[in-house]
């Protein structure tokens, strides 16, 4: 049974391939390598001892996608492919709408043509906007505060409409909180291009000597130590959540959103301290002004995924820090060696 993984060479996609292969699924990956490297796919094969069928192609390329469905017996799709940098989406909204929305529309059209109606979509906690109070649960109103978030919101709506038009579809909208960490082998991990936007890769690049210090964006938030608090989730736990979501779409018809988070918040300074304690490596920091668009505290209610997918996160902050460091110190330049 083959699962098509769009964006499968990326950070979350590569970890998900490992968990799918280890659970007995065959993986077909389509990725245009716009934010990743084929080496990640090779390393997935090394970790698992299994083969991944890899297509270097763009999901917007109808012909290429059609051929993939023709050549493989695809049972379900996990749709990771898309752009994900919030700041860049504010500067280049059309690029974000064009890639994230168009690739989804092309994918859905081809899936429909081949009567493949099971899809797991990479949504984000960003769809909770800034007005809801944590713990965030799936019944809360959704909104978006930047073009990236709006692409997630629009795609969720598109998928809901597709399900409404034909109730034999099965759609899992996975709302990730803050994915961090790496596979414990140290062979795959997050490899951001340029200066990292996110906290954990920034911390690990300071630790490895690529950056001088961490800028802590604001220390006057309404949290225990004044720095922003987020729900960090180990990427391997997240990947396992996708296997559970695949089991769900293969066994049910429906369209449901599920939070994938731990249910716990950690502040910037707590994460930095945990990283130093877990690795023994210093991470100098300076308090800097707040970053536009950030809020005090974001964490999930993880109850629905536990009840309906039989999934909950198992790894803690210490594992997230240790595994990030194991990846970073062995691959200071990511996959480019
Ligand atoms: P990533 O950039 O590492 O992975 C995305 C992959 O998609 C990349 O390998 C990229 O080359 C590929 N891609 C992009 N556009 C494509 C296209 N048109 N055709 C084929 N391939 C294409 O990002 P990630 O962190 O693994 O995120 C995966 C998904 O999860 C994204 O949709 C992202 O928005 C979502 N998400 C990520 C986070 C996070 O913090 N990492 C949080 C919430 C949601
Ligand atoms: C975490 C905390 C920062 C960097 C983003 C997207 C979201 C989702 C996940 C995709 C905040 C602080 C950060 C730094 C810092 N992505 N920080 N110094 O903002 O919660 O979520 O990634 O869907 O949509 O918005 O994550 O890692 O950027 O920030 O002090 O150099 O770390 O202010 O409090 P965020 P993050």
Short mmCIF file of C-alpha atoms and ligand atoms in Angstrom, two decimals:
data_model
loop_
_atom_site.label_atom_id
_atom_site.label_comp_id
_atom_site.label_asym_id
_atom_site.label_seq_id
_atom_site.Cartn_x
_atom_site.Cartn_y
_atom_site.Cartn_z
CA UNK A 1 0.00 0.00 0.00
CA UNK A 2 1.62 3.28 -1.11
CA UNK A 3 1.24 6.65 0.51
CA UNK A 4 2.10 9.69 -1.61
CA UNK A 5 4.00 12.25 0.44
CA UNK A 6 4.17 15.70 -1.15
CA UNK A 7 7.11 17.67 0.26
CA UNK A 8 8.53 14.41 1.61
CA UNK A 9 12.16 15.61 1.39
CA UNK A 10 11.42 18.41 3.86
CA UNK A 11 11.84 18.56 7.61
CA UNK A 12 8.55 17.01 8.75
CA UNK A 13 8.06 14.99 5.55
CA UNK A 14 11.36 13.13 5.87
CA UNK A 15 10.66 12.18 9.49
CA UNK A 16 7.16 11.07 8.53
CA UNK A 17 8.57 8.84 5.77
CA UNK A 18 10.71 7.08 8.38
CA UNK A 19 7.71 6.38 10.61
CA UNK A 20 5.52 5.28 7.68
CA UNK A 21 8.19 2.90 6.35
CA UNK A 22 8.73 1.49 9.82
CA UNK A 23 4.97 0.92 10.11
CA UNK A 24 4.95 -1.09 6.87
CA UNK A 25 3.74 1.50 4.33
CA UNK A 26 5.45 2.13 0.99
CA UNK A 27 6.39 5.76 0.42
CA UNK A 28 6.22 7.68 -2.85
CA UNK A 29 7.66 11.19 -2.51
CA UNK A 30 7.18 14.18 -4.77
CA UNK A 31 9.30 17.21 -3.95
CA UNK A 32 10.67 20.04 -6.11
CA UNK A 33 13.58 20.49 -3.65
CA UNK A 34 12.84 24.23 -3.38
CA UNK A 35 13.54 24.04 0.35
CA UNK A 36 15.20 20.66 0.76
CA UNK A 37 17.72 18.19 -0.54
CA UNK A 38 17.38 14.75 -2.12
CA UNK A 39 20.01 13.65 0.40
CA UNK A 40 17.25 13.68 3.05
CA UNK A 41 15.42 10.97 1.10
CA UNK A 42 18.60 8.90 0.80
CA UNK A 43 19.09 9.19 4.55
CA UNK A 44 15.53 8.07 5.22
CA UNK A 45 16.46 4.96 3.23
CA UNK A 46 19.63 4.55 5.28
CA UNK A 47 17.75 4.79 8.58
CA UNK A 48 15.02 2.35 7.59
CA UNK A 49 16.86 0.01 5.21
CA UNK A 50 13.89 0.49 2.84
CA UNK A 51 13.45 2.21 -0.51
CA UNK A 52 11.56 5.42 -1.16
CA UNK A 53 10.26 6.09 -4.66
CA UNK A 54 11.37 9.67 -5.23
CA UNK A 55 10.13 12.05 -7.94
CA UNK A 56 11.83 15.43 -8.27
CA UNK A 57 8.84 17.39 -9.54
CA UNK A 58 6.50 20.21 -8.67
CA UNK A 59 3.04 19.38 -7.33
CA UNK A 60 1.69 22.15 -9.61
CA UNK A 61 2.94 20.14 -12.60
CA UNK A 62 -0.27 18.30 -13.55
CA UNK A 63 1.42 16.00 -16.05
CA UNK A 64 4.08 14.89 -13.59
CA UNK A 65 1.53 14.29 -10.85
CA UNK A 66 -0.74 12.40 -13.21
CA UNK A 67 2.13 10.08 -14.11
CA UNK A 68 2.88 9.42 -10.44
CA UNK A 69 -0.72 8.33 -9.87
CA UNK A 70 -0.62 6.25 -13.04
CA UNK A 71 2.61 4.49 -12.09
CA UNK A 72 1.82 3.79 -8.44
CA UNK A 73 -1.07 2.40 -6.48
CA UNK A 74 -1.65 5.39 -4.20
CA UNK A 75 -4.08 4.80 -1.34
CA UNK A 76 -3.76 8.11 0.44
CA UNK A 77 -1.81 11.36 0.34
CA UNK A 78 -0.02 13.40 2.99
CA UNK A 79 0.27 16.95 1.70
CA UNK A 80 3.28 18.79 3.17
CA UNK A 81 4.44 20.66 0.05
CA UNK A 82 4.27 24.41 0.39
CA UNK A 83 6.12 27.52 1.50
CA UNK A 84 6.17 28.15 5.23
CA UNK A 85 8.06 31.32 6.19
CA UNK A 86 5.71 33.82 7.81
CA UNK A 87 7.87 36.94 7.19
CA UNK A 88 8.49 36.04 3.54
CA UNK A 89 4.74 35.53 3.05
CA UNK A 90 4.12 39.13 4.16
CA UNK A 91 6.65 40.36 1.57
CA UNK A 92 5.63 37.99 -1.22
CA UNK A 93 1.97 37.10 -0.65
CA UNK A 94 1.31 36.15 -4.28
CA UNK A 95 4.15 33.65 -4.27
CA UNK A 96 2.61 32.02 -1.19
CA UNK A 97 -0.94 31.98 -2.52
CA UNK A 98 0.27 30.72 -5.89
CA UNK A 99 2.29 27.80 -4.55
CA UNK A 100 0.28 26.72 -1.51
CA UNK A 101 -3.18 27.10 -3.05
CA UNK A 102 -2.40 26.07 -6.63
CA UNK A 103 -0.50 22.96 -5.65
CA UNK A 104 -3.40 21.90 -3.42
CA UNK A 105 -5.96 22.46 -6.20
CA UNK A 106 -3.89 20.50 -8.72
CA UNK A 107 -3.37 17.70 -6.21
CA UNK A 108 -7.07 17.45 -5.36
CA UNK A 109 -8.08 17.43 -9.01
CA UNK A 110 -5.70 14.57 -9.81
CA UNK A 111 -6.70 12.67 -6.66
CA UNK A 112 -10.35 12.97 -7.66
CA UNK A 113 -9.55 11.75 -11.17
CA UNK A 114 -7.90 8.63 -9.76
CA UNK A 115 -10.62 8.15 -7.13
CA UNK A 116 -8.11 8.59 -4.29
CA UNK A 117 -10.09 10.43 -1.63
CA UNK A 118 -7.98 10.18 1.50
CA UNK A 119 -5.79 13.08 2.47
CA UNK A 120 -3.85 14.27 5.50
CA UNK A 121 -3.09 17.97 5.31
CA UNK A 122 -0.31 19.92 7.09
CA UNK A 123 -2.18 22.75 8.70
CA UNK A 124 -0.87 24.85 11.53
CA UNK A 125 -1.76 26.28 14.93
CA UNK A 126 -1.48 29.62 13.15
CA UNK A 127 -5.14 29.14 12.09
CA UNK A 128 -6.17 29.94 15.67
CA UNK A 129 -5.15 33.56 14.99
CA UNK A 130 -4.40 35.81 17.95
CA UNK A 131 -7.77 36.15 19.71
CA UNK A 132 -8.19 32.70 21.28
CA UNK A 133 -6.80 31.90 24.70
CA UNK A 134 -4.67 28.76 25.30
CA UNK A 135 -5.25 25.86 25.61
CA UNK A 136 -6.40 26.04 21.98
CA UNK A 137 -8.95 23.46 20.96
CA UNK A 138 -10.37 22.47 17.59
CA UNK A 139 -13.80 24.04 18.21
CA UNK A 140 -12.37 27.55 18.58
CA UNK A 141 -12.93 30.12 15.81
CA UNK A 142 -10.18 30.30 13.20
CA UNK A 143 -8.58 33.36 11.61
CA UNK A 144 -5.25 34.39 10.15
CA UNK A 145 -2.82 37.20 10.80
CA UNK A 146 -0.51 36.83 7.79
CA UNK A 147 -0.64 35.49 4.21
CA UNK A 148 1.02 32.19 5.17
CA UNK A 149 -1.64 31.59 7.82
CA UNK A 150 -4.34 32.56 5.34
CA UNK A 151 -3.12 29.90 2.89
CA UNK A 152 -3.59 27.28 5.65
CA UNK A 153 -7.01 28.65 6.49
CA UNK A 154 -8.12 28.73 2.85
CA UNK A 155 -6.86 25.20 2.21
CA UNK A 156 -8.75 23.93 5.27
CA UNK A 157 -11.89 25.57 3.84
CA UNK A 158 -11.27 24.10 0.37
CA UNK A 159 -10.90 20.63 1.88
CA UNK A 160 -14.08 21.08 3.94
CA UNK A 161 -15.95 22.04 0.74
CA UNK A 162 -14.58 19.01 -1.09
CA UNK A 163 -15.80 16.78 1.72
CA UNK A 164 -19.22 18.51 1.77
CA UNK A 165 -19.59 17.87 -1.96
CA UNK A 166 -18.78 14.17 -1.58
CA UNK A 167 -18.96 12.54 1.85
CA UNK A 168 -16.88 9.57 0.74
CA UNK A 169 -13.72 11.70 1.15
CA UNK A 170 -11.66 11.41 4.28
CA UNK A 171 -9.71 14.49 5.31
CA UNK A 172 -7.52 14.99 8.38
CA UNK A 173 -6.47 18.60 8.99
CA UNK A 174 -3.45 18.38 11.27
CA UNK A 175 -2.74 21.60 13.13
CA UNK A 176 0.88 21.44 14.21
CA UNK A 177 2.15 23.54 17.08
CA UNK A 178 5.95 24.14 17.11
CA UNK A 179 7.84 21.20 15.56
CA UNK A 180 11.47 20.87 16.69
CA UNK A 181 14.06 18.13 17.24
CA UNK A 182 15.43 15.54 14.85
CA UNK A 183 15.60 11.79 14.35
CA UNK A 184 17.72 10.19 17.05
CA UNK A 185 20.14 8.80 14.42
CA UNK A 186 21.27 12.38 13.74
CA UNK A 187 20.95 11.64 10.02
CA UNK A 188 17.90 13.81 9.29
CA UNK A 189 16.79 17.09 10.82
CA UNK A 190 15.80 20.66 10.13
CA UNK A 191 18.06 22.43 7.62
CA UNK A 192 16.82 26.01 7.21
CA UNK A 193 18.30 28.02 4.36
CA UNK A 194 19.84 31.34 5.50
CA UNK A 195 19.13 32.87 8.89
CA UNK A 196 16.63 30.72 10.79
CA UNK A 197 13.26 32.33 11.58
CA UNK A 198 12.40 29.85 14.31
CA UNK A 199 13.74 29.64 17.81
CA UNK A 200 15.16 26.11 18.07
CA UNK A 201 17.23 26.19 14.85
CA UNK A 202 18.50 29.61 15.88
CA UNK A 203 19.58 28.31 19.30
CA UNK A 204 21.35 25.34 17.72
CA UNK A 205 23.15 27.57 15.20
CA UNK A 206 24.41 29.75 18.08
CA UNK A 207 25.54 26.59 19.87
CA UNK A 208 27.48 25.37 16.83
CA UNK A 209 29.15 28.78 16.41
CA UNK A 210 27.36 29.95 13.26
CA UNK A 211 25.71 32.88 15.12
CA UNK A 212 27.10 34.90 18.01
CA UNK A 213 24.05 35.01 20.27
CA UNK A 214 20.32 34.46 20.49
CA UNK A 215 18.08 37.52 20.34
CA UNK A 216 15.22 36.97 22.78
CA UNK A 217 12.29 38.82 21.25
CA UNK A 218 10.74 40.61 24.21
CA UNK A 219 10.76 39.92 27.95
CA UNK A 220 7.58 41.75 28.90
CA UNK A 221 5.02 39.13 27.85
CA UNK A 222 2.43 37.83 30.32
CA UNK A 223 4.33 34.59 31.05
CA UNK A 224 6.34 33.23 34.00
CA UNK A 225 9.61 34.92 32.95
CA UNK A 226 8.24 37.49 30.48
CA UNK A 227 9.41 35.68 27.34
CA UNK A 228 7.02 34.14 24.79
CA UNK A 229 5.69 30.66 25.53
CA UNK A 230 5.02 27.99 22.87
CA UNK A 231 4.07 24.33 22.60
CA UNK A 232 7.22 22.65 21.21
CA UNK A 233 6.66 19.17 19.83
CA UNK A 234 9.31 16.63 18.86
CA UNK A 235 9.22 16.03 15.10
CA UNK A 236 9.32 12.25 15.65
CA UNK A 237 6.16 12.45 17.78
CA UNK A 238 4.64 14.63 15.07
CA UNK A 239 5.62 12.07 12.42
CA UNK A 240 3.98 9.30 14.45
CA UNK A 241 0.84 11.45 14.57
CA UNK A 242 0.80 11.29 10.75
CA UNK A 243 0.85 7.49 10.82
CA UNK A 244 -2.16 7.60 13.17
CA UNK A 245 -3.86 10.11 10.85
CA UNK A 246 -3.22 7.81 7.87
CA UNK A 247 -4.84 4.95 9.78
CA UNK A 248 -7.76 7.28 10.50
CA UNK A 249 -8.28 8.39 6.87
CA UNK A 250 -7.95 4.80 5.66
CA UNK A 251 -10.64 3.59 8.03
CA UNK A 252 -13.20 6.43 8.15
CA UNK A 253 -14.91 8.96 5.94
CA UNK A 254 -15.06 12.47 7.37
CA UNK A 255 -13.32 15.80 7.63
CA UNK A 256 -11.80 16.63 10.99
CA UNK A 257 -9.18 18.95 12.43
CA UNK A 258 -6.74 17.62 15.01
CA UNK A 259 -4.20 19.53 17.07
CA UNK A 260 -0.78 17.93 17.21
CA UNK A 261 0.88 19.46 20.24
CA UNK A 262 1.95 18.41 23.72
CA UNK A 263 -0.44 20.60 25.69
CA UNK A 264 2.46 22.29 27.50
CA UNK A 265 4.04 25.69 27.03
CA UNK A 266 7.77 26.46 27.32
CA UNK A 267 9.18 29.99 27.31
CA UNK A 268 12.12 31.19 25.21
CA UNK A 269 14.41 31.37 28.24
CA UNK A 270 13.24 27.97 29.50
CA UNK A 271 14.02 26.41 26.11
CA UNK A 272 17.43 28.05 26.01
CA UNK A 273 18.20 26.82 29.56
CA UNK A 274 16.98 23.29 28.70
CA UNK A 275 19.23 23.26 25.60
CA UNK A 276 22.29 24.33 27.63
CA UNK A 277 21.52 21.73 30.33
CA UNK A 278 20.90 18.92 27.83
CA UNK A 279 24.00 19.58 25.72
CA UNK A 280 26.51 21.29 28.00
CA UNK A 281 27.01 23.93 25.29
CA UNK A 282 26.65 27.65 26.05
CA UNK A 283 24.08 29.77 24.22
CA UNK A 284 24.69 33.48 24.87
CA UNK A 285 21.62 35.69 24.53
CA UNK A 286 20.50 39.32 24.50
CA UNK A 287 17.06 40.69 25.18
CA UNK A 288 15.80 42.32 21.96
CA UNK A 289 12.57 44.15 21.06
CA UNK A 290 9.39 42.14 20.50
CA UNK A 291 8.90 40.63 17.04
CA UNK A 292 5.81 41.95 15.25
CA UNK A 293 2.86 39.57 15.32
CA UNK A 294 4.05 37.48 18.30
CA UNK A 295 1.76 36.76 21.26
CA UNK A 296 2.27 35.82 24.90
CA UNK A 297 1.38 32.18 25.00
CA UNK A 298 0.31 29.42 22.59
CA UNK A 299 -0.32 25.81 23.54
CA UNK A 300 -2.64 23.05 22.42
CA UNK A 301 -5.40 21.11 23.95
CA UNK A 302 -4.19 17.70 22.80
CA UNK A 303 -7.31 15.81 23.93
CA UNK A 304 -9.00 15.27 20.57
CA UNK A 305 -6.00 13.58 18.92
CA UNK A 306 -5.61 11.38 21.98
CA UNK A 307 -9.25 10.33 21.96
CA UNK A 308 -9.86 9.98 18.22
CA UNK A 309 -6.43 9.15 16.78
CA UNK A 310 -5.09 7.34 19.84
CA UNK A 311 -2.02 9.58 19.61
CA UNK A 312 -0.20 11.68 22.13
CA UNK A 313 3.29 13.12 22.31
CA UNK A 314 5.80 11.07 24.29
CA UNK A 315 9.07 12.98 24.03
CA UNK A 316 9.92 15.93 26.26
CA UNK A 317 11.93 19.13 25.96
CA UNK A 318 15.19 17.38 26.93
CA UNK A 319 14.86 14.90 24.03
CA UNK A 320 14.00 17.78 21.69
CA UNK A 321 17.18 19.63 22.68
CA UNK A 322 19.47 16.57 22.67
CA UNK A 323 18.25 15.36 19.29
CA UNK A 324 18.44 18.83 17.73
CA UNK A 325 22.03 19.14 18.92
CA UNK A 326 22.98 15.64 17.75
CA UNK A 327 21.75 16.57 14.25
CA UNK A 328 23.24 20.09 14.26
CA UNK A 329 26.71 19.17 15.50
CA UNK A 330 27.03 16.33 12.99
CA UNK A 331 25.59 18.38 10.11
CA UNK A 332 26.58 22.00 10.71
CA UNK A 333 25.79 22.85 7.08
CA UNK A 334 22.62 20.77 6.95
CA UNK A 335 22.65 18.40 3.96
CA UNK A 336 25.16 20.53 2.02
CA UNK A 337 28.50 18.94 2.65
P1 LIG B 1 9.88 22.14 4.58
O1 LIG B 1 10.08 23.39 3.80
O2 LIG B 1 11.07 21.49 5.18
O3 LIG B 1 9.10 21.06 3.68
C1 LIG B 1 8.24 21.41 2.63
C2 LIG B 1 8.73 20.67 1.40
O4 LIG B 1 7.86 20.96 0.30
C3 LIG B 1 10.13 21.08 0.97
O5 LIG B 1 10.91 19.91 0.82
C4 LIG B 1 9.94 21.80 -0.37
O6 LIG B 1 11.02 21.60 -1.24
C5 LIG B 1 8.66 21.16 -0.87
N1 LIG B 1 7.83 21.96 -1.77
C6 LIG B 1 7.39 23.23 -1.62
N2 LIG B 1 6.60 23.58 -2.65
C7 LIG B 1 6.52 22.50 -3.47
C8 LIG B 1 5.85 22.23 -4.69
N3 LIG B 1 5.10 23.14 -5.30
N4 LIG B 1 6.03 21.01 -5.26
C9 LIG B 1 6.79 20.07 -4.68
N5 LIG B 1 7.45 20.27 -3.52
C10 LIG B 1 7.31 21.46 -2.92
O7 LIG B 1 8.80 22.46 5.70
P2 LIG B 1 8.31 21.58 6.94
O8 LIG B 1 8.72 22.28 8.17
O9 LIG B 1 8.66 20.16 6.74
O10 LIG B 1 6.74 21.80 6.80
C11 LIG B 1 5.93 20.88 6.09
C12 LIG B 1 4.51 21.41 6.08
O11 LIG B 1 4.07 21.62 7.42
C13 LIG B 1 4.34 22.76 5.37
O12 LIG B 1 3.13 22.74 4.66
C14 LIG B 1 4.28 23.75 6.51
O13 LIG B 1 3.54 24.88 6.18
C15 LIG B 1 3.57 22.92 7.58
N6 LIG B 1 3.86 23.39 8.94
C16 LIG B 1 5.16 23.51 9.35
C17 LIG B 1 5.44 23.97 10.63
C18 LIG B 1 6.86 24.17 11.09
O14 LIG B 1 7.08 24.95 12.01
N7 LIG B 1 7.85 23.49 10.50
C19 LIG B 1 4.39 24.29 11.50
C20 LIG B 1 3.08 24.13 11.05
C21 LIG B 1 2.83 23.67 9.76
C1 LIG B 2 8.93 30.90 19.13
C2 LIG B 2 9.20 31.91 20.23
C3 LIG B 2 9.52 34.16 19.44
C4 LIG B 2 13.27 33.34 17.30
C5 LIG B 2 6.12 30.00 13.86
C6 LIG B 2 5.04 30.34 12.88
C7 LIG B 2 3.91 29.36 12.96
C8 LIG B 2 4.44 27.92 12.82
C9 LIG B 2 5.60 27.64 13.71
C10 LIG B 2 4.18 27.16 10.58
C11 LIG B 2 8.45 33.23 20.05
C12 LIG B 2 10.77 33.64 20.06
C13 LIG B 2 12.10 33.23 18.04
C14 LIG B 2 14.35 34.07 17.82
C15 LIG B 2 13.06 34.50 19.80
N1 LIG B 2 4.89 27.65 11.50
N2 LIG B 2 12.01 33.80 19.27
N3 LIG B 2 14.20 34.62 19.07
O1 LIG B 2 6.41 32.22 16.09
O2 LIG B 2 5.55 30.38 17.60
O3 LIG B 2 5.58 30.01 15.18
O4 LIG B 2 6.59 28.68 13.58
O5 LIG B 2 3.00 26.95 10.55
O6 LIG B 2 3.00 29.69 11.97
O7 LIG B 2 4.56 31.65 13.18
O8 LIG B 2 7.72 30.06 16.39
O9 LIG B 2 10.09 29.48 16.65
O10 LIG B 2 9.48 31.58 15.39
O11 LIG B 2 9.14 31.51 17.86
O12 LIG B 2 12.97 35.03 20.94
O13 LIG B 2 15.41 34.22 17.20
O14 LIG B 2 10.59 32.24 20.20
O15 LIG B 2 9.31 35.51 19.75
O16 LIG B 2 8.09 33.68 21.34
P1 LIG B 2 6.28 30.80 16.37
P2 LIG B 2 9.19 30.64 16.49
#
